[in-house]
Amino acid sequence: MRSQMASGEAVADGAVDVAEARTMRPQRPGEGETILWQGRPAMLVRKLWELVGFLLLLGLLSWLALALIEPHFAGSSFAGSPNASALPLVLAMVAGMVLIIALPVWLRSNGRARARYMLTNRRALVWIGDRIAGEALLFGAEMQADATEVRFETPGLWLSWRLKDEGADMLRFEQIGEALAVAALAEEHGARWVNRPAEDQDDANAPA
């Protein structure tokens, strides 16, 4: 009975340690960790489109907010009878609503455009500025790759909110020209390439 309780406590402690580890920001590459590749996303065109979309979103939100408020300027049970002194407050409320909705979108887009990617013999890392914003351990990770992007999915994933998508959490090396070569390097160090091109599979299975 005591051994079962001790075993249960050890499992619980291990689960707590894993949970705590996932909330801690990953460390920089240290002793025994070799940098295999580094790169940045080529996002100029995408960034321009996102800027246009962001400005359109700001305009739409501002118009919608003013359209909702404008009828109350004539007086209503909701707003009373506002006068000219209420205008700064109304404008501040409109600006606040727009910032609350649009600012996170802009910060996320800006962060991904400024990202720097790094592949070591142990991890795939995404940096924003001088801080690590995403980490995926290569050993045991499931990896997908196409001509311009490499995606890592693993239980030990750590991501900043700026790198999260609406779907399953993945660490992404986006808009890079040598994506397939990077995927091959990651596979050599423990990642499992789940959508490897058929011709590469044939080469890998061919006798030496």
GROMACS .gro file of C-alpha atoms in nm, residues 44-58 106 109:
model
   17
   44LEU     CA    1   0.779   4.187  -4.697
   45VAL     CA    2   0.481   4.131  -4.928
   46ARG     CA    3   0.283   3.956  -4.657
   47LYS     CA    4   0.365   4.236  -4.414
   48LEU     CA    5   0.236   4.499  -4.658
   49TRP     CA    6  -0.089   4.306  -4.707
   50GLU     CA    7  -0.130   4.269  -4.331
   51LEU     CA    8  -0.073   4.643  -4.286
   52VAL     CA    9  -0.341   4.720  -4.544
   53GLY     CA   10  -0.576   4.476  -4.372
   54PHE     CA   11  -0.500   4.627  -4.033
   55LEU     CA   12  -0.576   4.980  -4.154
   56LEU     CA   13  -0.900   4.862  -4.311
   57LEU     CA   14  -0.993   4.691  -3.983
   58LEU     CA   15  -0.923   5.012  -3.791
  106TRP     CA   16  -0.102   4.407  -3.486
  109SER     CA   17   0.155   4.013  -3.690
   0.00000   0.00000   0.00000
